[in-house]
Amino acid sequence: MRIDENLNFMDMVIMNETNRLIKNTTKSFSSMQFRDGLQQGWFEMLHARNDYRSWCQDSNIPMHEKAIKKWCEALCIMICPICPHWAEKLWKGMGKDGYAVKAPWPVADDEDKILTRQAKFLRDSLKFFRAQAGKAKKGWNQVSVLVIDSYPDWKVNTLKFMQEQYDDGFPADFMKKLKSWTSGLPDKKLIKFTMQFASFTKKEVEDVGPTAMDLSLPFDQKSIIDESANYIKSQLNLEQIDVIKLDDAGGADVPDRIRDNVVPGKAYLWFR
């Protein structure tokens, strides 16, 4: 286990997830929503741990003591109202004095919304890659991860419209206004794509805030994929992958039919 001061991407992710889940669990328990509190303070905490452990194992990087200690202490105390005996056993196993039931409730730092989006990008990308790998035709011998930072014009226009409508939340008649706005678009196919994109982005805004409507991504997709390359290769059983950024000159050889599948925040596997 690492004890240095250098935190890698997934060290920061699990600490950020722990902060987010402490706040959500606190809110749920305070309002007596115990089922939601159990979901957040136990199941989602375990999912965060599993992702972190897999990333570290596949990347051949030891987990960080600071991240694990924060996660373990938070989990133990948050599950104590539901499973007190198990929590006390874990508390003693961590070498803690006294009782978990008397320990102060964990204190959470502010959630880093951008880091939450970065973690979601990696998680969603891997899920999508698995689906692609399962459908890939036989005979390929090279795999590249394609990313892009810029949106096409129609998405930029949609995001600008949404920004105009947003004022600490979308109005109750937002979808009605969106439908009226899209009626001026040139063809039905574009209207359909615009409605789908706006609905997806609206949900993203509800999850991570108005930064989801930024005209460019607030993080570097390529650096996340590069740092997680060994994890991705292990999870997909691939020997080698490279990352191509379509905004750069290196993406000039990518066919248009493949390029059209790549949008900011959604990486794509190119088998060839």
C-alpha positions as a Markdown table, in Angstrom:
| # | Residue | x | y | z |
|---|---|---|---|---|
| 1 | Met | 0.0 | 0.0 | 0.0 |
| 2 | Arg | 1.3 | 3.4 | -0.9 |
| 3 | Ile | 1.9 | 6.1 | 1.7 |
| 4 | Asp | 3.5 | 8.9 | -0.4 |
| 5 | Glu | 1.9 | 12.3 | -1.0 |
| 6 | Asn | 1.3 | 11.7 | -4.7 |
| 7 | Leu | -2.3 | 10.8 | -5.5 |
| 8 | Asn | -3.1 | 9.4 | -8.9 |
| 9 | Phe | -6.4 | 9.8 | -10.8 |
| 10 | Met | -8.2 | 6.9 | -9.1 |
| 11 | Asp | -6.9 | 7.8 | -5.6 |
| 12 | Met | -8.6 | 11.2 | -6.1 |
| 13 | Val | -11.7 | 9.6 | -7.6 |
| 14 | Ile | -12.4 | 7.2 | -4.6 |
| 15 | Met | -11.8 | 10.0 | -2.1 |
| 16 | Asn | -14.2 | 12.3 | -4.1 |
| 17 | Glu | -16.8 | 9.5 | -4.3 |
| 18 | Thr | -16.5 | 9.0 | -0.5 |
| 19 | Asn | -17.1 | 12.7 | 0.1 |
| 20 | Arg | -20.1 | 12.6 | -2.2 |
| 21 | Leu | -21.6 | 9.5 | -0.6 |
| 22 | Ile | -21.0 | 10.8 | 2.9 |
| 23 | Lys | -23.1 | 13.9 | 2.1 |
| 24 | Asn | -25.8 | 11.9 | 0.3 |
| 25 | Thr | -26.1 | 9.4 | 3.1 |
| 26 | Thr | -26.2 | 12.1 | 5.7 |
| 27 | Lys | -29.0 | 13.8 | 3.9 |
| 28 | Ser | -31.0 | 10.5 | 3.5 |
| 29 | Phe | -30.6 | 9.5 | 7.2 |
| 30 | Ser | -31.4 | 13.0 | 8.4 |
| 31 | Ser | -34.7 | 12.9 | 6.5 |
| 32 | Met | -35.4 | 9.3 | 7.7 |
| 33 | Gln | -35.0 | 7.8 | 4.1 |
| 34 | Phe | -33.1 | 4.8 | 5.4 |
| 35 | Arg | -33.4 | 2.7 | 2.2 |
| 36 | Asp | -31.7 | 5.5 | 0.2 |
| 37 | Gly | -29.1 | 5.9 | 3.0 |
| 38 | Leu | -28.3 | 2.2 | 2.8 |
| 39 | Gln | -28.1 | 2.3 | -0.9 |
| 40 | Gln | -25.6 | 5.3 | -0.8 |
| 41 | Gly | -23.7 | 4.5 | 2.4 |
| 42 | Trp | -23.2 | 0.8 | 1.6 |
| 43 | Phe | -23.9 | -0.4 | -1.9 |
| 44 | Glu | -22.6 | 2.7 | -3.8 |
| 45 | Met | -19.6 | 2.8 | -1.4 |
| 46 | Leu | -18.8 | -0.8 | -2.3 |
| 47 | His | -19.1 | -0.1 | -6.1 |
| 48 | Ala | -16.6 | 2.8 | -5.6 |
| 49 | Arg | -14.3 | 0.4 | -3.8 |
| 50 | Asn | -14.6 | -2.3 | -6.4 |
| 51 | Asp | -13.7 | 0.2 | -9.2 |
| 52 | Tyr | -10.7 | 1.5 | -7.3 |
| 53 | Arg | -9.4 | -1.9 | -6.4 |
| 54 | Ser | -9.8 | -3.3 | -10.0 |
| 55 | Trp | -8.1 | -0.2 | -11.5 |
| 56 | Cys | -5.1 | -0.5 | -9.1 |
| 57 | Gln | -4.8 | -4.3 | -9.6 |
| 58 | Asp | -5.0 | -4.1 | -13.4 |
| 59 | Ser | -2.6 | -1.1 | -13.5 |
| 60 | Asn | -0.2 | -2.9 | -11.1 |
| 61 | Ile | -0.3 | 0.1 | -8.8 |
| 62 | Pro | -0.8 | -0.4 | -5.0 |
| 63 | Met | -3.8 | 1.3 | -3.4 |
| 64 | His | -3.1 | 4.5 | -1.4 |
| 65 | Glu | -3.4 | 4.3 | 2.4 |
| 66 | Lys | -5.0 | 7.7 | 2.7 |
| 67 | Ala | -7.8 | 6.9 | 0.3 |
| 68 | Ile | -8.5 | 3.4 | 1.8 |
| 69 | Lys | -8.4 | 4.8 | 5.4 |
| 70 | Lys | -10.9 | 7.5 | 4.5 |
| 71 | Trp | -13.2 | 5.0 | 2.8 |
| 72 | Cys | -13.0 | 2.4 | 5.5 |
| 73 | Glu | -13.8 | 4.8 | 8.4 |
| 74 | Ala | -16.7 | 6.4 | 6.5 |
| 75 | Leu | -18.2 | 3.0 | 5.5 |
| 76 | Cys | -17.9 | 1.6 | 9.1 |
| 77 | Ile | -19.6 | 4.6 | 10.7 |
| 78 | Met | -22.3 | 5.1 | 8.0 |
| 79 | Ile | -23.4 | 1.4 | 8.2 |
| 80 | Cys | -23.4 | 1.4 | 12.0 |
| 81 | Pro | -27.1 | 2.5 | 12.3 |
| 82 | Ile | -28.1 | -0.5 | 10.1 |
| 83 | Cys | -25.5 | -3.2 | 11.1 |
| 84 | Pro | -24.1 | -2.2 | 14.5 |
| 85 | His | -22.4 | -5.5 | 15.4 |
| 86 | Trp | -20.7 | -5.8 | 12.0 |
| 87 | Ala | -19.6 | -2.2 | 12.2 |
| 88 | Glu | -18.1 | -2.7 | 15.7 |
| 89 | Lys | -16.2 | -5.7 | 14.5 |
| 90 | Leu | -14.7 | -3.8 | 11.6 |
| 91 | Trp | -14.0 | -0.8 | 13.9 |
| 92 | Lys | -11.9 | -3.1 | 16.1 |
| 93 | Gly | -10.3 | -4.7 | 13.1 |
| 94 | Met | -9.0 | -1.3 | 12.0 |
| 95 | Gly | -7.3 | -0.9 | 15.4 |
| 96 | Lys | -9.7 | 1.9 | 16.6 |
| 97 | Asp | -10.3 | 2.6 | 20.2 |
| 98 | Gly | -13.8 | 2.8 | 21.7 |
| 99 | Tyr | -16.9 | 2.0 | 19.8 |
| 100 | Ala | -18.0 | 2.9 | 16.3 |
| 101 | Val | -21.4 | 3.9 | 17.5 |
| 102 | Lys | -19.8 | 6.7 | 19.6 |
| 103 | Ala | -17.4 | 7.8 | 16.8 |
| 104 | Pro | -18.1 | 11.2 | 15.2 |
| 105 | Trp | -20.0 | 11.1 | 12.0 |
| 106 | Pro | -17.6 | 11.3 | 9.0 |
| 107 | Val | -16.9 | 14.8 | 7.7 |
| 108 | Ala | -17.0 | 15.3 | 3.9 |
| 109 | Asp | -15.0 | 17.7 | 1.9 |
| 110 | Asp | -16.8 | 19.4 | -1.0 |
| 111 | Glu | -17.5 | 17.2 | -3.9 |
| 112 | Asp | -15.4 | 18.0 | -7.0 |
| 113 | Lys | -18.1 | 17.9 | -9.7 |
| 114 | Ile | -15.5 | 17.8 | -12.5 |
| 115 | Leu | -13.8 | 14.8 | -11.0 |
| 116 | Thr | -17.2 | 13.1 | -10.7 |
| 117 | Arg | -17.7 | 13.7 | -14.4 |
| 118 | Gln | -14.2 | 12.3 | -15.1 |
| 119 | Ala | -15.0 | 9.2 | -13.2 |
| 120 | Lys | -18.3 | 8.8 | -15.0 |
| 121 | Phe | -16.6 | 9.2 | -18.3 |
| 122 | Leu | -14.2 | 6.4 | -17.6 |
| 123 | Arg | -16.9 | 4.1 | -16.1 |
| 124 | Asp | -19.3 | 4.7 | -19.1 |
| 125 | Ser | -16.5 | 4.4 | -21.6 |
| 126 | Leu | -15.5 | 1.0 | -20.3 |
| 127 | Lys | -19.1 | -0.2 | -20.3 |
| 128 | Phe | -19.5 | 1.0 | -23.9 |
| 129 | Phe | -16.1 | -0.6 | -24.9 |
| 130 | Arg | -17.3 | -4.0 | -23.6 |
| 131 | Ala | -20.4 | -3.8 | -25.7 |
| 132 | Gln | -18.3 | -2.9 | -28.8 |
| 133 | Ala | -15.7 | -5.6 | -28.2 |
| 134 | Gly | -18.5 | -8.2 | -28.0 |
| 135 | Lys | -19.8 | -7.1 | -31.4 |
| 136 | Ala | -16.5 | -6.6 | -33.1 |
| 137 | Lys | -16.0 | -8.6 | -36.3 |
| 138 | Lys | -13.2 | -11.2 | -36.4 |
| 139 | Gly | -9.9 | -10.5 | -38.0 |
| 140 | Trp | -9.0 | -7.2 | -36.4 |
| 141 | Asn | -5.4 | -6.8 | -35.2 |
| 142 | Gln | -5.3 | -3.2 | -34.0 |
| 143 | Val | -7.5 | -1.2 | -31.6 |
| 144 | Ser | -7.6 | 2.5 | -31.0 |
| 145 | Val | -9.6 | 4.6 | -28.5 |
| 146 | Leu | -11.0 | 7.7 | -30.3 |
| 147 | Val | -11.8 | 10.9 | -28.5 |
| 148 | Ile | -12.8 | 14.4 | -29.6 |
| 149 | Asp | -13.1 | 17.7 | -27.7 |
| 150 | Ser | -15.3 | 19.7 | -30.1 |
| 151 | Tyr | -19.0 | 19.4 | -30.7 |
| 152 | Pro | -20.7 | 19.7 | -34.1 |
| 153 | Asp | -22.5 | 23.0 | -34.8 |
| 154 | Trp | -26.0 | 21.6 | -34.1 |
| 155 | Lys | -25.0 | 20.5 | -30.6 |
| 156 | Val | -23.3 | 23.8 | -29.9 |
| 157 | Asn | -26.5 | 25.6 | -30.8 |
| 158 | Thr | -28.5 | 23.2 | -28.6 |
| 159 | Leu | -26.2 | 23.9 | -25.6 |
| 160 | Lys | -26.4 | 27.6 | -26.2 |
| 161 | Phe | -30.2 | 27.4 | -26.1 |
| 162 | Met | -30.1 | 25.4 | -22.9 |
| 163 | Gln | -27.8 | 27.9 | -21.3 |
| 164 | Glu | -30.3 | 30.6 | -22.1 |
| 165 | Gln | -33.1 | 28.7 | -20.5 |
| 166 | Tyr | -31.1 | 27.7 | -17.3 |
| 167 | Asp | -31.5 | 29.9 | -14.2 |
| 168 | Asp | -30.5 | 27.8 | -11.2 |
| 169 | Gly | -32.6 | 25.1 | -12.9 |
| 170 | Phe | -34.7 | 24.6 | -16.0 |
| 171 | Pro | -38.2 | 26.1 | -16.2 |
| 172 | Ala | -41.1 | 23.7 | -15.8 |
| 173 | Asp | -42.0 | 24.1 | -19.5 |
| 174 | Phe | -38.5 | 23.5 | -20.8 |
| 175 | Met | -39.4 | 20.6 | -23.0 |
| 176 | Lys | -42.3 | 22.5 | -24.5 |
| 177 | Lys | -39.9 | 25.4 | -25.3 |
| 178 | Leu | -37.4 | 23.0 | -26.7 |
| 179 | Lys | -40.0 | 21.4 | -29.0 |
| 180 | Ser | -41.0 | 24.8 | -30.2 |
| 181 | Trp | -37.3 | 25.8 | -30.8 |
| 182 | Thr | -36.5 | 22.6 | -32.7 |
| 183 | Ser | -39.5 | 23.1 | -35.0 |
| 184 | Gly | -37.4 | 25.6 | -36.9 |
| 185 | Leu | -34.7 | 23.0 | -37.8 |
| 186 | Pro | -34.4 | 21.9 | -41.4 |
| 187 | Asp | -35.3 | 18.2 | -41.2 |
| 188 | Lys | -37.0 | 15.7 | -38.9 |
| 189 | Lys | -33.9 | 13.6 | -38.3 |
| 190 | Leu | -32.0 | 16.6 | -36.9 |
| 191 | Ile | -35.0 | 17.4 | -34.7 |
| 192 | Lys | -35.0 | 13.9 | -33.3 |
| 193 | Phe | -31.2 | 14.0 | -32.6 |
| 194 | Thr | -31.5 | 17.5 | -31.0 |
| 195 | Met | -34.4 | 16.4 | -28.7 |
| 196 | Gln | -32.4 | 13.3 | -27.6 |
| 197 | Phe | -29.2 | 15.2 | -27.0 |
| 198 | Ala | -31.0 | 18.0 | -25.0 |
| 199 | Ser | -32.8 | 15.4 | -22.8 |
| 200 | Phe | -29.5 | 13.6 | -22.1 |
| 201 | Thr | -27.8 | 16.9 | -21.3 |
| 202 | Lys | -30.6 | 18.0 | -19.1 |
| 203 | Lys | -30.2 | 14.8 | -17.0 |
| 204 | Glu | -26.4 | 15.4 | -16.8 |
| 205 | Val | -27.1 | 19.0 | -15.6 |
| 206 | Glu | -29.3 | 17.6 | -12.8 |
| 207 | Asp | -26.5 | 15.2 | -11.8 |
| 208 | Val | -23.4 | 17.3 | -12.0 |
| 209 | Gly | -24.6 | 20.9 | -12.4 |
| 210 | Pro | -24.5 | 23.5 | -15.2 |
| 211 | Thr | -20.9 | 22.6 | -16.2 |
| 212 | Ala | -22.6 | 19.8 | -18.3 |
| 213 | Met | -23.7 | 22.5 | -20.7 |
| 214 | Asp | -20.1 | 23.8 | -21.3 |
| 215 | Leu | -19.3 | 24.1 | -25.0 |
| 216 | Ser | -16.1 | 22.2 | -24.5 |
| 217 | Leu | -15.3 | 19.5 | -21.9 |
| 218 | Pro | -13.7 | 20.8 | -18.7 |
| 219 | Phe | -11.3 | 17.8 | -18.6 |
| 220 | Asp | -8.8 | 16.0 | -20.9 |
| 221 | Gln | -10.3 | 12.7 | -22.1 |
| 222 | Lys | -7.1 | 11.5 | -23.6 |
| 223 | Ser | -5.1 | 11.8 | -20.3 |
| 224 | Ile | -7.7 | 9.8 | -18.5 |
| 225 | Ile | -7.6 | 7.0 | -21.1 |
| 226 | Asp | -3.8 | 7.1 | -21.2 |
| 227 | Glu | -3.5 | 6.8 | -17.4 |
| 228 | Ser | -6.1 | 4.0 | -17.4 |
| 229 | Ala | -4.7 | 2.1 | -20.4 |
| 230 | Asn | -3.6 | -1.0 | -18.5 |
| 231 | Tyr | -6.9 | -1.2 | -16.7 |
| 232 | Ile | -8.8 | -0.9 | -19.9 |
| 233 | Lys | -6.6 | -3.5 | -21.7 |
| 234 | Ser | -7.1 | -6.0 | -18.8 |
| 235 | Gln | -10.8 | -5.5 | -18.6 |
| 236 | Leu | -11.2 | -6.0 | -22.3 |
| 237 | Asn | -8.6 | -8.7 | -22.7 |
| 238 | Leu | -6.6 | -6.6 | -25.2 |
| 239 | Glu | -2.9 | -6.7 | -25.7 |
| 240 | Gln | -2.4 | -3.2 | -26.9 |
| 241 | Ile | -4.4 | 0.0 | -27.4 |
| 242 | Asp | -3.5 | 3.5 | -28.4 |
| 243 | Val | -5.5 | 6.8 | -28.1 |
| 244 | Ile | -6.2 | 9.1 | -31.1 |
| 245 | Lys | -7.5 | 12.6 | -30.5 |
| 246 | Leu | -9.6 | 13.5 | -33.6 |
| 247 | Asp | -9.0 | 17.2 | -33.1 |
| 248 | Asp | -5.3 | 16.6 | -33.8 |
| 249 | Ala | -3.5 | 15.7 | -37.0 |
| 250 | Gly | -3.3 | 12.1 | -35.9 |
| 251 | Gly | -7.0 | 11.7 | -36.5 |
| 252 | Ala | -6.8 | 12.5 | -40.3 |
| 253 | Asp | -6.8 | 8.8 | -41.3 |
| 254 | Val | -9.9 | 7.9 | -39.4 |
| 255 | Pro | -12.8 | 7.2 | -41.8 |
| 256 | Asp | -15.8 | 9.6 | -41.6 |
| 257 | Arg | -18.2 | 6.7 | -40.8 |
| 258 | Ile | -16.1 | 6.0 | -37.7 |
| 259 | Arg | -15.5 | 9.6 | -36.9 |
| 260 | Asp | -19.3 | 10.3 | -36.8 |
| 261 | Asn | -19.6 | 8.0 | -33.8 |
| 262 | Val | -17.3 | 10.0 | -31.6 |
| 263 | Val | -18.6 | 13.0 | -29.5 |
| 264 | Pro | -17.1 | 14.8 | -26.5 |
| 265 | Gly | -17.5 | 12.8 | -23.4 |
| 266 | Lys | -18.1 | 9.5 | -25.3 |
| 267 | Ala | -15.0 | 7.7 | -26.4 |
| 268 | Tyr | -15.2 | 5.1 | -29.2 |
| 269 | Leu | -13.2 | 1.9 | -29.9 |
| 270 | Trp | -11.9 | 1.6 | -33.5 |
| 271 | Phe | -11.2 | -2.0 | -34.5 |
| 272 | Arg | -9.2 | -2.5 | -37.7 |
